[in-house]
């Protein structure tokens, strides 16, 4: 069986890139709170809170910051993160 040829090779490259991006985003989003990364993985600069630069590298966490950030300061403290994880609230 002969497969059809792609007229423009850039189409194949673009399709591969789009597929990889979609897979990477899906893989990053934990299915449950228990699968969320540990605090030490999230608090990259070790200042005791997850700030805007750390939130930017975790899109799934950025989408939930208003649910997790009880103080409303735009940052997630260790206590807020623990409360969220212990609550078992689904991240989706």
mmCIF file of N, CA and C in Angstrom:
data_model
loop_
_atom_site.group_PDB
_atom_site.id
_atom_site.type_symbol
_atom_site.label_atom_id
_atom_site.label_comp_id
_atom_site.label_asym_id
_atom_site.label_seq_id
_atom_site.Cartn_x
_atom_site.Cartn_y
_atom_site.Cartn_z
ATOM 1 N N UNK A 1 0.838 -1.177 0.000
ATOM 2 C CA UNK A 1 0.000 0.000 0.000
ATOM 3 C C UNK A 1 0.883 1.240 0.000
ATOM 4 N N UNK A 2 0.649 2.123 -0.910
ATOM 5 C CA UNK A 2 1.439 3.342 -1.013
ATOM 6 C C UNK A 2 0.710 4.484 -0.321
ATOM 7 N N UNK A 3 1.435 5.174 0.573
ATOM 8 C CA UNK A 3 0.855 6.303 1.294
ATOM 9 C C UNK A 3 0.917 7.561 0.434
ATOM 10 N N UNK A 4 -0.050 8.462 0.604
ATOM 11 C CA UNK A 4 -0.016 9.699 -0.171
ATOM 12 C C UNK A 4 1.162 10.566 0.260
ATOM 13 N N UNK A 5 1.708 11.323 -0.654
ATOM 14 C CA UNK A 5 2.825 12.214 -0.367
ATOM 15 C C UNK A 5 2.309 13.574 0.068
ATOM 16 N N UNK A 6 3.004 14.184 0.988
ATOM 17 C CA UNK A 6 2.659 15.524 1.437
ATOM 18 C C UNK A 6 3.304 16.512 0.477
ATOM 19 N N UNK A 7 2.495 17.417 -0.060
ATOM 20 C CA UNK A 7 3.000 18.370 -1.047
ATOM 21 C C UNK A 7 3.988 19.357 -0.433
ATOM 22 N N UNK A 8 3.753 19.772 0.783
ATOM 23 C CA UNK A 8 4.630 20.743 1.425
ATOM 24 C C UNK A 8 5.225 20.107 2.685
ATOM 25 N N UNK A 9 6.537 19.913 2.726
ATOM 26 C CA UNK A 9 7.147 19.268 3.889
ATOM 27 C C UNK A 9 6.995 20.090 5.176
ATOM 28 N N UNK A 10 6.778 21.391 5.062
ATOM 29 C CA UNK A 10 6.580 22.207 6.251
ATOM 30 C C UNK A 10 5.284 21.839 6.970
ATOM 31 N N UNK A 11 4.316 21.312 6.230
ATOM 32 C CA UNK A 11 3.069 20.865 6.838
ATOM 33 C C UNK A 11 3.352 19.750 7.841
ATOM 34 N N UNK A 12 4.200 18.813 7.464
ATOM 35 C CA UNK A 12 4.550 17.707 8.356
ATOM 36 C C UNK A 12 5.266 18.206 9.599
ATOM 37 N N UNK A 13 6.167 19.156 9.428
ATOM 38 C CA UNK A 13 6.899 19.718 10.560
ATOM 39 C C UNK A 13 5.933 20.448 11.488
ATOM 40 N N UNK A 14 5.046 21.254 10.924
ATOM 41 C CA UNK A 14 4.071 21.995 11.734
ATOM 42 C C UNK A 14 3.155 21.043 12.486
ATOM 43 N N UNK A 15 2.710 20.002 11.836
ATOM 44 C CA UNK A 15 1.847 19.023 12.476
ATOM 45 C C UNK A 15 2.567 18.339 13.641
ATOM 46 N N UNK A 16 3.818 18.006 13.447
ATOM 47 C CA UNK A 16 4.597 17.370 14.513
ATOM 48 C C UNK A 16 4.774 18.311 15.701
ATOM 49 N N UNK A 17 5.040 19.583 15.445
ATOM 50 C CA UNK A 17 5.222 20.561 16.519
ATOM 51 C C UNK A 17 3.932 20.759 17.296
ATOM 52 N N UNK A 18 2.825 20.890 16.600
ATOM 53 C CA UNK A 18 1.529 21.070 17.251
ATOM 54 C C UNK A 18 1.198 19.859 18.128
ATOM 55 N N UNK A 19 1.482 18.687 17.633
ATOM 56 C CA UNK A 19 1.229 17.466 18.401
ATOM 57 C C UNK A 19 2.079 17.433 19.664
ATOM 58 N N UNK A 20 3.346 17.793 19.557
ATOM 59 C CA UNK A 20 4.228 17.803 20.727
ATOM 60 C C UNK A 20 3.782 18.830 21.760
ATOM 61 N N UNK A 21 3.358 20.005 21.318
ATOM 62 C CA UNK A 21 2.894 21.033 22.244
ATOM 63 C C UNK A 21 1.648 20.560 22.977
ATOM 64 N N UNK A 22 0.713 19.989 22.249
ATOM 65 C CA UNK A 22 -0.524 19.499 22.867
ATOM 66 C C UNK A 22 -0.213 18.396 23.871
ATOM 67 N N UNK A 23 0.691 17.509 23.532
ATOM 68 C CA UNK A 23 1.057 16.431 24.444
ATOM 69 C C UNK A 23 1.743 16.979 25.688
ATOM 70 N N UNK A 24 2.637 17.944 25.518
ATOM 71 C CA UNK A 24 3.359 18.522 26.652
ATOM 72 C C UNK A 24 2.405 19.220 27.603
ATOM 73 N N UNK A 25 1.432 19.958 27.089
ATOM 74 C CA UNK A 25 0.465 20.641 27.948
ATOM 75 C C UNK A 25 -0.406 19.640 28.679
ATOM 76 N N UNK A 26 -0.832 18.598 28.000
ATOM 77 C CA UNK A 26 -1.676 17.587 28.638
ATOM 78 C C UNK A 26 -0.893 16.834 29.704
ATOM 79 N N UNK A 27 0.371 16.571 29.452
ATOM 80 C CA UNK A 27 1.182 15.826 30.408
ATOM 81 C C UNK A 27 1.470 16.649 31.659
ATOM 82 N N UNK A 28 1.501 17.969 31.524
ATOM 83 C CA UNK A 28 1.819 18.818 32.660
ATOM 84 C C UNK A 28 0.650 18.929 33.634
ATOM 85 N N UNK A 29 -0.568 18.845 33.145
ATOM 86 C CA UNK A 29 -1.750 19.053 33.959
ATOM 87 C C UNK A 29 -2.062 17.793 34.760
ATOM 88 N N UNK A 30 -1.900 17.819 36.091
ATOM 89 C CA UNK A 30 -2.158 16.623 36.878
ATOM 90 C C UNK A 30 -3.630 16.242 36.863
ATOM 91 N N UNK A 31 -3.904 14.974 36.922
ATOM 92 C CA UNK A 31 -5.275 14.484 36.887
ATOM 93 C C UNK A 31 -5.977 14.676 38.222
ATOM 94 N N UNK A 32 -5.223 14.760 39.310
ATOM 95 C CA UNK A 32 -5.812 14.959 40.628
ATOM 96 C C UNK A 32 -4.836 15.717 41.506
ATOM 97 N N UNK A 33 -5.338 16.204 42.614
ATOM 98 C CA UNK A 33 -4.495 16.941 43.551
ATOM 99 C C UNK A 33 -3.327 16.076 44.021
ATOM 100 N N UNK A 34 -3.587 14.807 44.238
ATOM 101 C CA UNK A 34 -2.527 13.922 44.725
ATOM 102 C C UNK A 34 -1.395 13.755 43.708
ATOM 103 N N UNK A 35 -1.669 14.040 42.437
ATOM 104 C CA UNK A 35 -0.635 13.944 41.407
ATOM 105 C C UNK A 35 0.071 15.272 41.163
ATOM 106 N N UNK A 36 -0.343 16.329 41.853
ATOM 107 C CA UNK A 36 0.290 17.637 41.692
ATOM 108 C C UNK A 36 1.735 17.569 42.182
ATOM 109 N N UNK A 37 2.619 18.354 41.580
ATOM 110 C CA UNK A 37 4.018 18.340 42.018
ATOM 111 C C UNK A 37 4.152 18.743 43.486
ATOM 112 N N UNK A 38 5.225 18.311 44.101
ATOM 113 C CA UNK A 38 5.477 18.656 45.492
ATOM 114 C C UNK A 38 5.876 20.121 45.598
ATOM 115 N N UNK A 39 5.796 20.642 46.806
ATOM 116 C CA UNK A 39 6.130 22.050 47.051
ATOM 117 C C UNK A 39 7.559 22.352 46.593
ATOM 118 N N UNK A 40 8.490 21.465 46.893
ATOM 119 C CA UNK A 40 9.894 21.720 46.529
ATOM 120 C C UNK A 40 10.099 21.791 45.018
ATOM 121 N N UNK A 41 9.239 21.152 44.258
ATOM 122 C CA UNK A 41 9.332 21.232 42.797
ATOM 123 C C UNK A 41 8.762 22.551 42.287
ATOM 124 N N UNK A 42 7.831 23.137 43.013
ATOM 125 C CA UNK A 42 7.165 24.362 42.572
ATOM 126 C C UNK A 42 7.862 25.632 43.052
ATOM 127 N N UNK A 43 8.356 25.622 44.276
ATOM 128 C CA UNK A 43 9.021 26.806 44.838
ATOM 129 C C UNK A 43 10.472 26.816 44.384
ATOM 130 N N UNK A 44 10.662 27.218 43.153
ATOM 131 C CA UNK A 44 11.979 27.123 42.504
ATOM 132 C C UNK A 44 13.026 27.991 43.195
ATOM 133 N N UNK A 45 12.667 29.231 43.562
ATOM 134 C CA UNK A 45 13.662 30.116 44.166
ATOM 135 C C UNK A 45 13.755 29.971 45.689
ATOM 136 N N UNK A 46 13.007 29.017 46.255
ATOM 137 C CA UNK A 46 13.069 28.647 47.672
ATOM 138 C C UNK A 46 12.828 29.835 48.608
ATOM 139 N N UNK A 47 11.870 30.700 48.248
ATOM 140 C CA UNK A 47 11.561 31.843 49.104
ATOM 141 C C UNK A 47 10.317 31.604 49.970
ATOM 142 N N UNK A 48 9.755 30.413 49.921
ATOM 143 C CA UNK A 48 8.617 30.080 50.763
ATOM 144 C C UNK A 48 7.258 30.384 50.177
ATOM 145 N N UNK A 49 7.239 30.830 48.929
ATOM 146 C CA UNK A 49 5.966 31.076 48.252
ATOM 147 C C UNK A 49 6.129 30.844 46.760
ATOM 148 N N UNK A 50 5.008 30.566 46.111
ATOM 149 C CA UNK A 50 5.030 30.408 44.658
ATOM 150 C C UNK A 50 4.552 31.726 44.089
ATOM 151 N N UNK A 51 5.469 32.477 43.502
ATOM 152 C CA UNK A 51 5.184 33.800 42.961
ATOM 153 C C UNK A 51 4.847 33.757 41.479
ATOM 154 N N UNK A 52 4.751 34.936 40.888
ATOM 155 C CA UNK A 52 4.315 35.050 39.492
ATOM 156 C C UNK A 52 5.245 34.348 38.516
ATOM 157 N N UNK A 53 6.552 34.435 38.724
ATOM 158 C CA UNK A 53 7.475 33.781 37.783
ATOM 159 C C UNK A 53 7.379 32.266 37.876
ATOM 160 N N UNK A 54 7.135 31.750 39.062
ATOM 161 C CA UNK A 54 6.978 30.307 39.224
ATOM 162 C C UNK A 54 5.611 29.855 38.706
ATOM 163 N N UNK A 55 4.593 30.682 38.883
ATOM 164 C CA UNK A 55 3.270 30.363 38.347
ATOM 165 C C UNK A 55 3.306 30.313 36.825
ATOM 166 N N UNK A 56 4.116 31.185 36.217
ATOM 167 C CA UNK A 56 4.203 31.234 34.758
ATOM 168 C C UNK A 56 4.730 29.926 34.176
ATOM 169 N N UNK A 57 5.561 29.226 34.922
ATOM 170 C CA UNK A 57 6.113 27.973 34.401
ATOM 171 C C UNK A 57 5.200 26.772 34.667
ATOM 172 N N UNK A 58 4.075 26.994 35.347
ATOM 173 C CA UNK A 58 3.099 25.928 35.620
ATOM 174 C C UNK A 58 1.702 26.450 35.282
ATOM 175 N N UNK A 59 1.320 26.323 34.023
ATOM 176 C CA UNK A 59 0.044 26.869 33.555
ATOM 177 C C UNK A 59 -1.137 26.313 34.334
ATOM 178 N N UNK A 60 -1.115 25.039 34.677
ATOM 179 C CA UNK A 60 -2.234 24.437 35.405
ATOM 180 C C UNK A 60 -2.409 25.094 36.770
ATOM 181 N N UNK A 61 -1.304 25.492 37.405
ATOM 182 C CA UNK A 61 -1.360 26.143 38.710
ATOM 183 C C UNK A 61 -1.849 27.582 38.567
ATOM 184 N N UNK A 62 -1.437 28.257 37.515
ATOM 185 C CA UNK A 62 -1.892 29.625 37.255
ATOM 186 C C UNK A 62 -3.402 29.682 37.100
ATOM 187 N N UNK A 63 -3.970 28.658 36.483
ATOM 188 C CA UNK A 63 -5.429 28.626 36.281
ATOM 189 C C UNK A 63 -6.179 28.401 37.590
ATOM 190 N N UNK A 64 -5.498 27.956 38.631
ATOM 191 C CA UNK A 64 -6.152 27.645 39.901
ATOM 192 C C UNK A 64 -5.726 28.553 41.041
ATOM 193 N N UNK A 65 -4.900 29.548 40.752
ATOM 194 C CA UNK A 65 -4.344 30.376 41.827
ATOM 195 C C UNK A 65 -5.446 31.036 42.657
ATOM 196 N N UNK A 66 -6.550 31.450 42.052
ATOM 197 C CA UNK A 66 -7.603 32.101 42.838
ATOM 198 C C UNK A 66 -8.309 31.114 43.776
ATOM 199 N N UNK A 67 -8.281 29.828 43.465
ATOM 200 C CA UNK A 67 -8.857 28.810 44.363
ATOM 201 C C UNK A 67 -7.901 28.452 45.490
ATOM 202 N N UNK A 68 -6.607 28.520 45.222
ATOM 203 C CA UNK A 68 -5.602 28.097 46.192
ATOM 204 C C UNK A 68 -5.165 29.261 47.085
ATOM 205 N N UNK A 69 -5.054 30.457 46.513
ATOM 206 C CA UNK A 69 -4.546 31.636 47.210
ATOM 207 C C UNK A 69 -5.624 32.237 48.109
ATOM 208 N N UNK A 70 -5.698 31.763 49.350
ATOM 209 C CA UNK A 70 -6.726 32.214 50.294
ATOM 210 C C UNK A 70 -6.539 33.675 50.696
ATOM 211 N N UNK A 71 -5.303 34.150 50.732
ATOM 212 C CA UNK A 71 -5.042 35.527 51.163
ATOM 213 C C UNK A 71 -5.315 36.544 50.058
ATOM 214 N N UNK A 72 -5.383 36.091 48.810
ATOM 215 C CA UNK A 72 -5.664 36.995 47.692
ATOM 216 C C UNK A 72 -4.507 37.889 47.292
ATOM 217 N N UNK A 73 -3.281 37.521 47.671
ATOM 218 C CA UNK A 73 -2.127 38.359 47.333
ATOM 219 C C UNK A 73 -1.472 37.981 46.003
ATOM 220 N N UNK A 74 -2.030 37.003 45.306
ATOM 221 C CA UNK A 74 -1.487 36.599 44.003
ATOM 222 C C UNK A 74 -0.339 35.611 44.102
ATOM 223 N N UNK A 75 -0.011 35.202 45.315
ATOM 224 C CA UNK A 75 1.058 34.236 45.556
ATOM 225 C C UNK A 75 0.473 33.084 46.358
ATOM 226 N N UNK A 76 1.113 31.944 46.263
ATOM 227 C CA UNK A 76 0.652 30.781 47.012
ATOM 228 C C UNK A 76 1.691 30.457 48.079
ATOM 229 N N UNK A 77 1.251 30.522 49.331
ATOM 230 C CA UNK A 77 2.150 30.182 50.437
ATOM 231 C C UNK A 77 2.147 28.666 50.624
ATOM 232 N N UNK A 78 3.099 28.201 51.405
ATOM 233 C CA UNK A 78 3.184 26.769 51.692
ATOM 234 C C UNK A 78 1.912 26.288 52.385
ATOM 235 N N UNK A 79 1.423 27.073 53.352
ATOM 236 C CA UNK A 79 0.201 26.697 54.082
ATOM 237 C C UNK A 79 -0.998 26.626 53.135
ATOM 238 N N UNK A 80 -1.114 27.575 52.211
ATOM 239 C CA UNK A 80 -2.229 27.564 51.254
ATOM 240 C C UNK A 80 -2.142 26.348 50.339
ATOM 241 N N UNK A 81 -0.935 26.032 49.917
ATOM 242 C CA UNK A 81 -0.745 24.871 49.040
ATOM 243 C C UNK A 81 -1.103 23.577 49.776
ATOM 244 N N UNK A 82 -0.665 23.461 51.030
ATOM 245 C CA UNK A 82 -0.996 22.267 51.814
ATOM 246 C C UNK A 82 -2.501 22.128 52.023
ATOM 247 N N UNK A 83 -3.161 23.253 52.341
ATOM 248 C CA UNK A 83 -4.618 23.222 52.522
ATOM 249 C C UNK A 83 -5.305 22.734 51.261
ATOM 250 N N UNK A 84 -4.848 23.226 50.102
ATOM 251 C CA UNK A 84 -5.440 22.824 48.823
ATOM 252 C C UNK A 84 -5.214 21.338 48.559
ATOM 253 N N UNK A 85 -3.987 20.886 48.794
ATOM 254 C CA UNK A 85 -3.706 19.454 48.566
ATOM 255 C C UNK A 85 -4.492 18.566 49.513
ATOM 256 N N UNK A 86 -4.596 18.975 50.768
ATOM 257 C CA UNK A 86 -5.332 18.176 51.739
ATOM 258 C C UNK A 86 -6.840 18.191 51.488
ATOM 259 N N UNK A 87 -7.331 19.258 50.847
ATOM 260 C CA UNK A 87 -8.769 19.343 50.559
ATOM 261 C C UNK A 87 -9.181 18.309 49.506
ATOM 262 N N UNK A 88 -8.220 17.932 48.657
ATOM 263 C CA UNK A 88 -8.511 16.958 47.610
ATOM 264 C C UNK A 88 -9.307 17.523 46.462
ATOM 265 N N UNK A 89 -9.444 18.861 46.384
ATOM 266 C CA UNK A 89 -10.184 19.476 45.281
ATOM 267 C C UNK A 89 -9.529 19.145 43.957
ATOM 268 N N UNK A 90 -10.317 18.690 43.030
ATOM 269 C CA UNK A 90 -9.785 18.367 41.711
ATOM 270 C C UNK A 90 -9.226 19.619 41.052
ATOM 271 N N UNK A 91 -8.061 19.513 40.409
ATOM 272 C CA UNK A 91 -7.450 20.685 39.795
ATOM 273 C C UNK A 91 -8.097 21.126 38.499
ATOM 274 N N UNK A 92 -8.984 20.365 37.932
ATOM 275 C CA UNK A 92 -9.575 20.718 36.636
ATOM 276 C C UNK A 92 -10.785 21.575 36.800
#
